[in-house]
Amino acid sequence: MAAMATAVAATGLQLDREARKNPAVAPWVPSAFQAYAAAPLAREAYARGEFEDGAAYARTYVRRRPIPAEGLSLLTMNLLGEDKEREALPALLLASQRGWRDTYTQLLITSSAEQVGESEVASQRLLALWRLQHREGPTQDLTANLLSMPGGPQAFANGLDKADLWITPFLTWAITQNVPSTSLETIADAIAEKSVPVDCSLISGPLRTMARRGAGEAAQTVWSRSCPDDNARAEVGEFAFRKSSAPPGPSDWAFPRHAGLTTSLVSGPAGIGLDYRNTEHMRVSVAQRITALKPGEYVLSLDYLSGDAMNKQPIVLKLTCYTQDGQNGPAARLWMKDEAQVIRIPDEGCNGQEFALLVAHGSGTIGQFNLEPASAN
């Protein structure tokens, strides 16, 4: 009998320890052995709005595991759910002192700090969570909220450090989640000032997408601050081809790869030109450029065309518009020969644009892409 009792107790304790790592085990832990298991059970009860059950589990957790901060934060959740802010404050403060490694406590402290406008406190906790790789939904939601608060972006930027290797996934997330452009620029300034290392190949695509939505200048600012080593970088209003080994930024020409297509940048009479050879019997894009032109008419031309582009198969210029939320808007195609062409950017549905140069079967050189407002002619 004693051996059986010992085996039952050992099983209960083992299940309880497993519940610390795997919350799905918690409901299977016998109540007599619930300690670590009480924490996920309390969270689940609170999520269902069952604050009385949640409080009971929280008290069990604190009684059987009095040192970890998580139990105090669970009790705080119950008091806040019952609108007992004054009673919750002592538990919240004690939890904050103990709980730097407890994700649940840090999220609770962050949420409370944001509610009262304490951006400095919130930024410290969020930076700790990003550094500990706790980057799930709640952390991201609270970070997005902080970066929309007055003083929040600067507080977050002030806490950055050169050793913050998580900054690349953070930037990728922030760009794709439409964090305010001004907030991104503030953080990018700190990245440049503190030389925080960024993998430019991973933020190139998201920033180009951001530019398509019409935020080209902000995207270029983030790019130039985060990836300052590319001396051949183009600016927003420049359209010349440039040689660079770096991934394309928001204002750079990109050169897609296709089967049967080879391209190279070469020096020409007006600077850098683009040589191409297309062995496929279909048009393909050899170069793409994102812009954020204002509505109106613009004059386009391609200078120094040679080879098949000049003689047999003219270049097709494709313009694709994008709305502010990144959806495709109106599109247009122009056959580019010797003479300049006029294209109109519509008043609506074209916050950002992408120009693509399409070439047919053959080879040739494109020397210069020119664009200026029609009123300037």
Coordinates of C-alpha atoms in Angstrom, one line a residue:
M1 CA 0.0 0.0 0.0
A2 CA 2.8 2.4 0.9
A3 CA 4.5 1.7 -2.4
M4 CA 1.3 2.4 -4.3
A5 CA 0.8 5.7 -2.4
T6 CA 4.4 6.7 -3.2
A7 CA 3.9 5.9 -6.9
V8 CA 0.7 8.0 -7.0
A9 CA 2.4 10.9 -5.4
A10 CA 5.4 10.7 -7.7
T11 CA 3.1 10.6 -10.7
G12 CA 1.2 13.7 -9.4
L13 CA 4.3 15.7 -8.8
Q14 CA 5.8 14.7 -12.2
L15 CA 2.6 15.8 -13.9
D16 CA 2.7 19.1 -12.0
R17 CA 6.3 19.8 -13.1
E18 CA 5.3 18.9 -16.7
A19 CA 2.5 21.5 -16.5
R20 CA 5.1 24.2 -15.9
K21 CA 6.4 23.5 -19.5
N22 CA 3.2 22.3 -21.1
P23 CA 0.0 24.0 -19.9
A24 CA -2.1 21.4 -21.7
V25 CA -1.1 18.9 -19.0
A26 CA -2.5 21.2 -16.2
P27 CA -6.1 19.9 -16.2
W28 CA -4.9 16.3 -15.7
V29 CA -2.9 17.1 -12.5
P30 CA -4.9 16.0 -9.4
S31 CA -5.9 18.9 -7.2
A32 CA -3.8 17.7 -4.3
F33 CA -0.7 18.0 -6.4
Q34 CA -1.5 21.2 -8.2
A35 CA 1.2 23.9 -7.7
Y36 CA 2.7 24.8 -11.1
A37 CA -0.4 23.5 -12.8
A38 CA -2.5 26.1 -10.9
A39 CA -1.0 28.9 -12.9
P40 CA -2.2 27.9 -16.4
L41 CA -5.5 26.9 -14.9
A42 CA -5.9 30.4 -13.4
R43 CA -5.0 32.0 -16.7
E44 CA -7.6 29.9 -18.5
A45 CA -10.3 30.7 -15.9
Y46 CA -9.6 34.5 -16.2
A47 CA -9.7 34.2 -20.0
R48 CA -13.2 32.7 -19.7
G49 CA -14.3 35.5 -17.3
E50 CA -14.5 33.1 -14.4
F51 CA -12.6 35.3 -11.9
E52 CA -13.7 33.3 -8.8
D53 CA -12.2 30.1 -10.1
G54 CA -9.2 32.0 -11.3
A55 CA -8.6 33.5 -7.9
A56 CA -8.9 30.1 -6.3
Y57 CA -6.2 28.7 -8.6
A58 CA -4.1 31.7 -8.0
R59 CA -4.3 31.4 -4.2
T60 CA -3.3 27.7 -4.5
Y61 CA -0.3 28.7 -6.6
V62 CA 0.8 31.4 -4.2
R63 CA 0.3 29.1 -1.2
R64 CA 2.3 26.2 -2.7
R65 CA 4.8 28.2 -4.7
P66 CA 5.2 31.5 -2.7
I67 CA 8.4 32.8 -4.3
P68 CA 7.7 33.0 -8.0
A69 CA 6.2 36.3 -9.2
E70 CA 3.7 34.6 -11.4
G71 CA 1.4 33.8 -8.5
L72 CA 1.3 37.5 -7.4
S73 CA 0.5 38.6 -10.9
L74 CA -2.3 36.1 -11.1
L75 CA -3.8 37.4 -7.9
T76 CA -3.5 40.9 -9.4
M77 CA -5.4 39.9 -12.4
N78 CA -8.3 38.7 -10.2
L79 CA -8.3 42.0 -8.2
L80 CA -8.2 44.1 -11.4
G81 CA -11.0 42.0 -12.8
E82 CA -13.1 42.8 -9.8
D83 CA -12.2 46.6 -10.2
K84 CA -10.2 46.5 -7.0
E85 CA -7.3 48.6 -8.3
R86 CA -6.2 49.8 -4.8
E87 CA -6.0 46.2 -3.4
A88 CA -4.2 45.1 -6.6
L89 CA -1.4 47.6 -6.3
P90 CA 0.7 46.0 -3.5
A91 CA 0.7 42.6 -5.3
L92 CA 1.5 44.2 -8.6
L93 CA 4.5 46.1 -7.2
L94 CA 5.8 43.0 -5.4
A95 CA 5.4 41.0 -8.6
S96 CA 7.3 43.6 -10.6
Q97 CA 10.2 43.4 -8.2
R98 CA 10.4 39.6 -8.4
G99 CA 9.3 38.9 -11.9
W100 CA 11.9 40.0 -14.4
R101 CA 12.1 36.5 -15.8
D102 CA 8.4 35.8 -15.7
T103 CA 6.7 36.6 -19.0
Y104 CA 3.2 36.8 -17.6
T105 CA 4.3 39.3 -14.9
Q106 CA 6.2 41.4 -17.4
L107 CA 3.2 41.6 -19.8
L108 CA 1.0 42.6 -16.9
I109 CA 3.4 45.3 -15.7
T110 CA 3.7 46.6 -19.3
S111 CA 0.0 46.7 -19.8
S112 CA -0.5 48.6 -16.5
A113 CA 2.3 51.0 -17.4
E114 CA 0.8 51.8 -20.8
Q115 CA -2.6 52.4 -19.3
V116 CA -1.2 55.2 -17.1
G117 CA 1.1 56.6 -19.8
E118 CA 4.4 55.4 -18.3
S119 CA 6.2 54.8 -21.5
E120 CA 9.6 54.5 -19.9
V121 CA 8.5 51.6 -17.6
A122 CA 6.7 49.9 -20.5
S123 CA 9.7 50.2 -22.8
Q124 CA 12.0 48.6 -20.3
R125 CA 9.8 45.6 -19.8
L126 CA 9.2 45.2 -23.6
L127 CA 12.9 45.4 -24.4
A128 CA 13.5 42.7 -21.8
L129 CA 10.8 40.5 -23.5
W130 CA 12.3 41.0 -27.0
R131 CA 15.8 40.2 -25.6
L132 CA 14.5 37.0 -24.0
Q133 CA 12.9 36.0 -27.3
H134 CA 9.4 36.2 -25.8
R135 CA 8.0 37.8 -29.0
E136 CA 4.5 36.2 -29.3
G137 CA 1.2 38.0 -29.8
P138 CA 0.9 39.8 -26.4
T139 CA 4.4 41.2 -26.6
Q140 CA 3.8 42.4 -30.2
D141 CA 0.4 43.9 -29.3
L142 CA 1.9 45.8 -26.4
T143 CA 4.9 46.9 -28.4
A144 CA 2.6 48.2 -31.2
N145 CA 0.6 50.1 -28.6
L146 CA 3.8 51.6 -27.0
L147 CA 5.0 52.8 -30.4
S148 CA 1.8 54.7 -30.9
M149 CA 1.9 56.4 -27.5
P150 CA 3.4 59.9 -27.0
G151 CA 7.0 59.4 -26.0
G152 CA 6.8 55.6 -26.6
P153 CA 9.0 55.4 -29.7
Q154 CA 11.8 57.5 -28.1
A155 CA 11.7 55.5 -24.8
F156 CA 12.0 52.3 -26.8
A157 CA 14.8 53.7 -28.9
N158 CA 16.7 55.0 -25.9
G159 CA 16.9 51.5 -24.5
L160 CA 18.4 49.9 -27.6
D161 CA 21.9 48.5 -27.3
K162 CA 24.6 47.5 -29.8
A163 CA 24.2 43.9 -28.7
D164 CA 20.5 43.7 -29.6
L165 CA 20.7 41.1 -32.3
W166 CA 16.9 40.7 -32.3
I167 CA 16.5 44.1 -34.0
T168 CA 16.2 42.5 -37.5
P169 CA 13.1 40.4 -36.7
F170 CA 11.7 43.4 -34.7
L171 CA 12.1 45.7 -37.7
T172 CA 10.6 43.1 -40.1
W173 CA 7.6 42.7 -37.7
A174 CA 7.2 46.5 -37.2
I175 CA 7.3 47.3 -40.9
T176 CA 4.8 44.6 -41.9
Q177 CA 2.5 45.6 -39.0
N178 CA 2.2 49.2 -40.2
V179 CA 3.8 50.7 -37.1
P180 CA 3.6 54.5 -37.6
S181 CA 6.4 55.7 -40.0
T182 CA 7.5 58.4 -37.5
S183 CA 8.1 55.7 -34.9
L184 CA 10.1 53.6 -37.3
E185 CA 12.2 56.6 -38.1
T186 CA 12.9 57.3 -34.4
I187 CA 14.0 53.8 -33.9
A188 CA 16.1 53.8 -37.0
D189 CA 17.9 56.9 -35.8
A190 CA 18.9 55.0 -32.6
I191 CA 20.0 52.0 -34.6
A192 CA 22.4 54.3 -36.6
E193 CA 23.6 56.2 -33.5
K194 CA 24.3 53.0 -31.5
S195 CA 25.5 50.9 -34.5
V196 CA 23.0 48.1 -33.8
P197 CA 23.6 45.4 -36.5
V198 CA 20.8 44.8 -39.0
D199 CA 20.6 42.1 -41.6
C200 CA 19.7 44.3 -44.6
S201 CA 18.8 41.4 -46.8
L202 CA 15.8 40.6 -44.5
I203 CA 14.4 44.1 -44.2
S204 CA 14.8 45.0 -48.0
G205 CA 11.6 43.3 -49.0
P206 CA 9.4 44.6 -46.2
L207 CA 10.7 48.2 -46.8
R208 CA 10.0 47.9 -50.5
T209 CA 6.4 46.8 -49.7
M210 CA 6.2 49.8 -47.3
A211 CA 7.3 52.1 -50.1
R212 CA 4.6 50.6 -52.5
R213 CA 2.0 51.8 -50.0
G214 CA 3.2 55.4 -50.6
A215 CA 5.5 55.7 -47.6
G216 CA 8.6 55.8 -49.7
E217 CA 10.4 58.6 -47.9
A218 CA 9.9 57.0 -44.5
A219 CA 11.0 53.6 -45.9
Q220 CA 14.1 55.2 -47.4
T221 CA 14.9 56.9 -44.0
V222 CA 14.7 53.6 -42.2
W223 CA 16.8 51.9 -44.9
S224 CA 19.6 54.6 -44.9
R225 CA 19.8 54.6 -41.1
S226 CA 19.7 50.8 -40.7
C227 CA 22.0 50.0 -43.7
P228 CA 24.4 52.9 -44.0
D229 CA 27.3 51.0 -45.8
D230 CA 25.9 51.0 -49.3
N231 CA 27.5 54.1 -50.9
A232 CA 25.7 53.5 -54.2
R233 CA 22.2 53.9 -52.7
A234 CA 19.7 55.8 -54.7
E235 CA 17.5 58.6 -53.2
V236 CA 13.8 58.8 -53.6
G237 CA 13.7 61.1 -56.6
E238 CA 16.7 59.5 -58.5
F239 CA 16.2 57.0 -61.3
A240 CA 19.7 56.3 -62.6
F241 CA 20.9 52.7 -62.5
R242 CA 23.6 52.1 -59.9
K243 CA 26.1 49.3 -59.3
S244 CA 25.8 47.9 -55.8
S245 CA 26.4 44.5 -54.2
A246 CA 23.8 45.3 -51.4
P247 CA 20.2 44.2 -51.5
P248 CA 17.9 46.8 -53.2
G249 CA 16.5 49.4 -50.9
P250 CA 13.1 51.1 -51.3
S251 CA 14.4 53.6 -53.8
D252 CA 16.7 51.3 -55.7
W253 CA 16.2 49.5 -59.0
A254 CA 15.7 45.8 -58.5
F255 CA 16.7 43.3 -61.2
P256 CA 14.5 40.2 -61.1
R257 CA 15.8 36.8 -62.2
H258 CA 14.1 34.7 -64.8
A259 CA 15.0 31.6 -66.7
G260 CA 16.7 32.5 -69.9
L261 CA 17.4 36.1 -68.8
T262 CA 20.9 37.5 -68.1
T263 CA 21.5 41.1 -67.1
S264 CA 24.5 43.2 -66.1
L265 CA 25.2 46.8 -65.3
V266 CA 27.8 48.4 -67.6
S267 CA 29.4 51.9 -67.9
G268 CA 28.0 53.9 -70.8
P269 CA 28.1 57.4 -72.3
A270 CA 25.5 58.7 -69.8
G271 CA 26.6 56.7 -66.8
I272 CA 25.5 53.2 -65.9
G273 CA 23.5 51.2 -68.4
L274 CA 21.7 47.9 -68.2
D275 CA 22.7 45.1 -70.7
Y276 CA 20.2 42.2 -71.1
R277 CA 19.8 39.0 -73.1
N278 CA 16.5 37.2 -73.1
T279 CA 16.5 33.8 -74.7
E280 CA 12.8 33.1 -73.9
H281 CA 10.1 33.9 -76.4
M282 CA 8.1 36.0 -74.0
R283 CA 8.4 39.4 -72.3
V284 CA 10.0 39.4 -68.9
S285 CA 10.8 42.2 -66.4
V286 CA 14.5 43.2 -66.3
A287 CA 14.2 46.1 -63.8
Q288 CA 11.7 47.4 -61.3
R289 CA 11.6 50.7 -59.5
I290 CA 9.2 51.8 -56.7
T291 CA 8.0 55.5 -56.5
A292 CA 5.5 57.6 -54.7
L293 CA 4.6 60.2 -57.3
K294 CA 1.9 62.7 -56.7
P295 CA -1.2 62.6 -59.0
G296 CA -0.6 64.3 -62.4
E297 CA 1.1 63.8 -65.7
Y298 CA 4.7 62.8 -66.1
V299 CA 7.1 62.6 -69.1
L300 CA 9.0 59.3 -69.4
S301 CA 11.8 58.4 -71.7
L302 CA 14.6 55.8 -72.1
D303 CA 17.9 57.1 -73.5
Y304 CA 20.7 55.3 -75.3
L305 CA 18.7 52.3 -76.3
S306 CA 20.7 49.8 -78.5
G307 CA 20.4 46.3 -79.9
D308 CA 16.9 44.7 -80.2
A309 CA 15.4 47.2 -77.8
M310 CA 16.0 49.9 -80.4
N311 CA 15.6 48.1 -83.7
K312 CA 13.0 45.3 -83.4
Q313 CA 11.3 44.9 -80.0
P314 CA 10.7 48.1 -78.1
I315 CA 10.8 48.1 -74.3
V316 CA 7.4 48.0 -72.6
L317 CA 7.1 50.1 -69.5
K318 CA 4.5 48.8 -67.1
L319 CA 3.1 51.0 -64.3
T320 CA 1.3 49.3 -61.4
C321 CA -0.5 51.5 -58.8
Y322 CA -0.8 50.5 -55.1
T323 CA -3.3 51.7 -52.6
Q324 CA -2.4 52.8 -49.1
D325 CA -3.1 49.3 -47.8
G326 CA -0.9 47.7 -50.4
Q327 CA -3.6 46.5 -52.8
N328 CA -3.2 46.7 -56.6
G329 CA -4.8 49.7 -58.1
P330 CA -4.9 50.9 -61.7
A331 CA -2.2 49.8 -64.2
A332 CA -0.9 51.0 -67.6
R333 CA 1.6 50.0 -70.3
L334 CA 3.6 52.1 -72.6
W335 CA 5.7 51.1 -75.6
M336 CA 9.0 52.9 -75.2
K337 CA 10.9 53.9 -78.4
D338 CA 12.9 57.0 -79.3
E339 CA 10.2 59.5 -78.4
A340 CA 9.2 60.4 -74.8
Q341 CA 5.8 59.2 -73.5
V342 CA 3.4 60.9 -71.2
I343 CA 1.8 58.9 -68.3
R344 CA -0.8 60.0 -65.8
I345 CA -0.8 59.1 -62.1
P346 CA -4.5 58.9 -61.1
D347 CA -6.0 60.9 -58.3
E348 CA -7.1 57.8 -56.4
G349 CA -5.9 54.3 -55.8
C350 CA -2.3 55.1 -56.6
N351 CA -0.5 56.1 -53.3
G352 CA 2.6 54.2 -54.5
Q353 CA 3.7 53.0 -57.9
E354 CA 6.1 50.4 -59.3
F355 CA 7.6 50.8 -62.8
A356 CA 8.7 47.6 -64.6
L357 CA 10.8 47.5 -67.8
L358 CA 9.7 44.5 -69.9
V359 CA 11.9 43.1 -72.7
A360 CA 11.1 40.7 -75.4
H361 CA 13.2 37.9 -76.9
G362 CA 16.7 39.3 -77.9
S363 CA 19.4 41.5 -76.4
G364 CA 20.1 45.2 -76.0
T365 CA 21.1 48.0 -73.6
I366 CA 19.0 50.4 -71.6
G367 CA 21.1 53.4 -70.9
Q368 CA 18.9 55.8 -68.8
F369 CA 15.4 56.1 -67.4
N370 CA 14.2 59.7 -67.2
L371 CA 11.1 60.9 -65.5
E372 CA 9.9 64.5 -64.8
P373 CA 6.6 66.3 -64.3
A374 CA 4.9 67.2 -67.6
S375 CA 4.6 70.9 -66.4
A376 CA 8.4 71.1 -66.4
N377 CA 8.5 70.8 -70.2

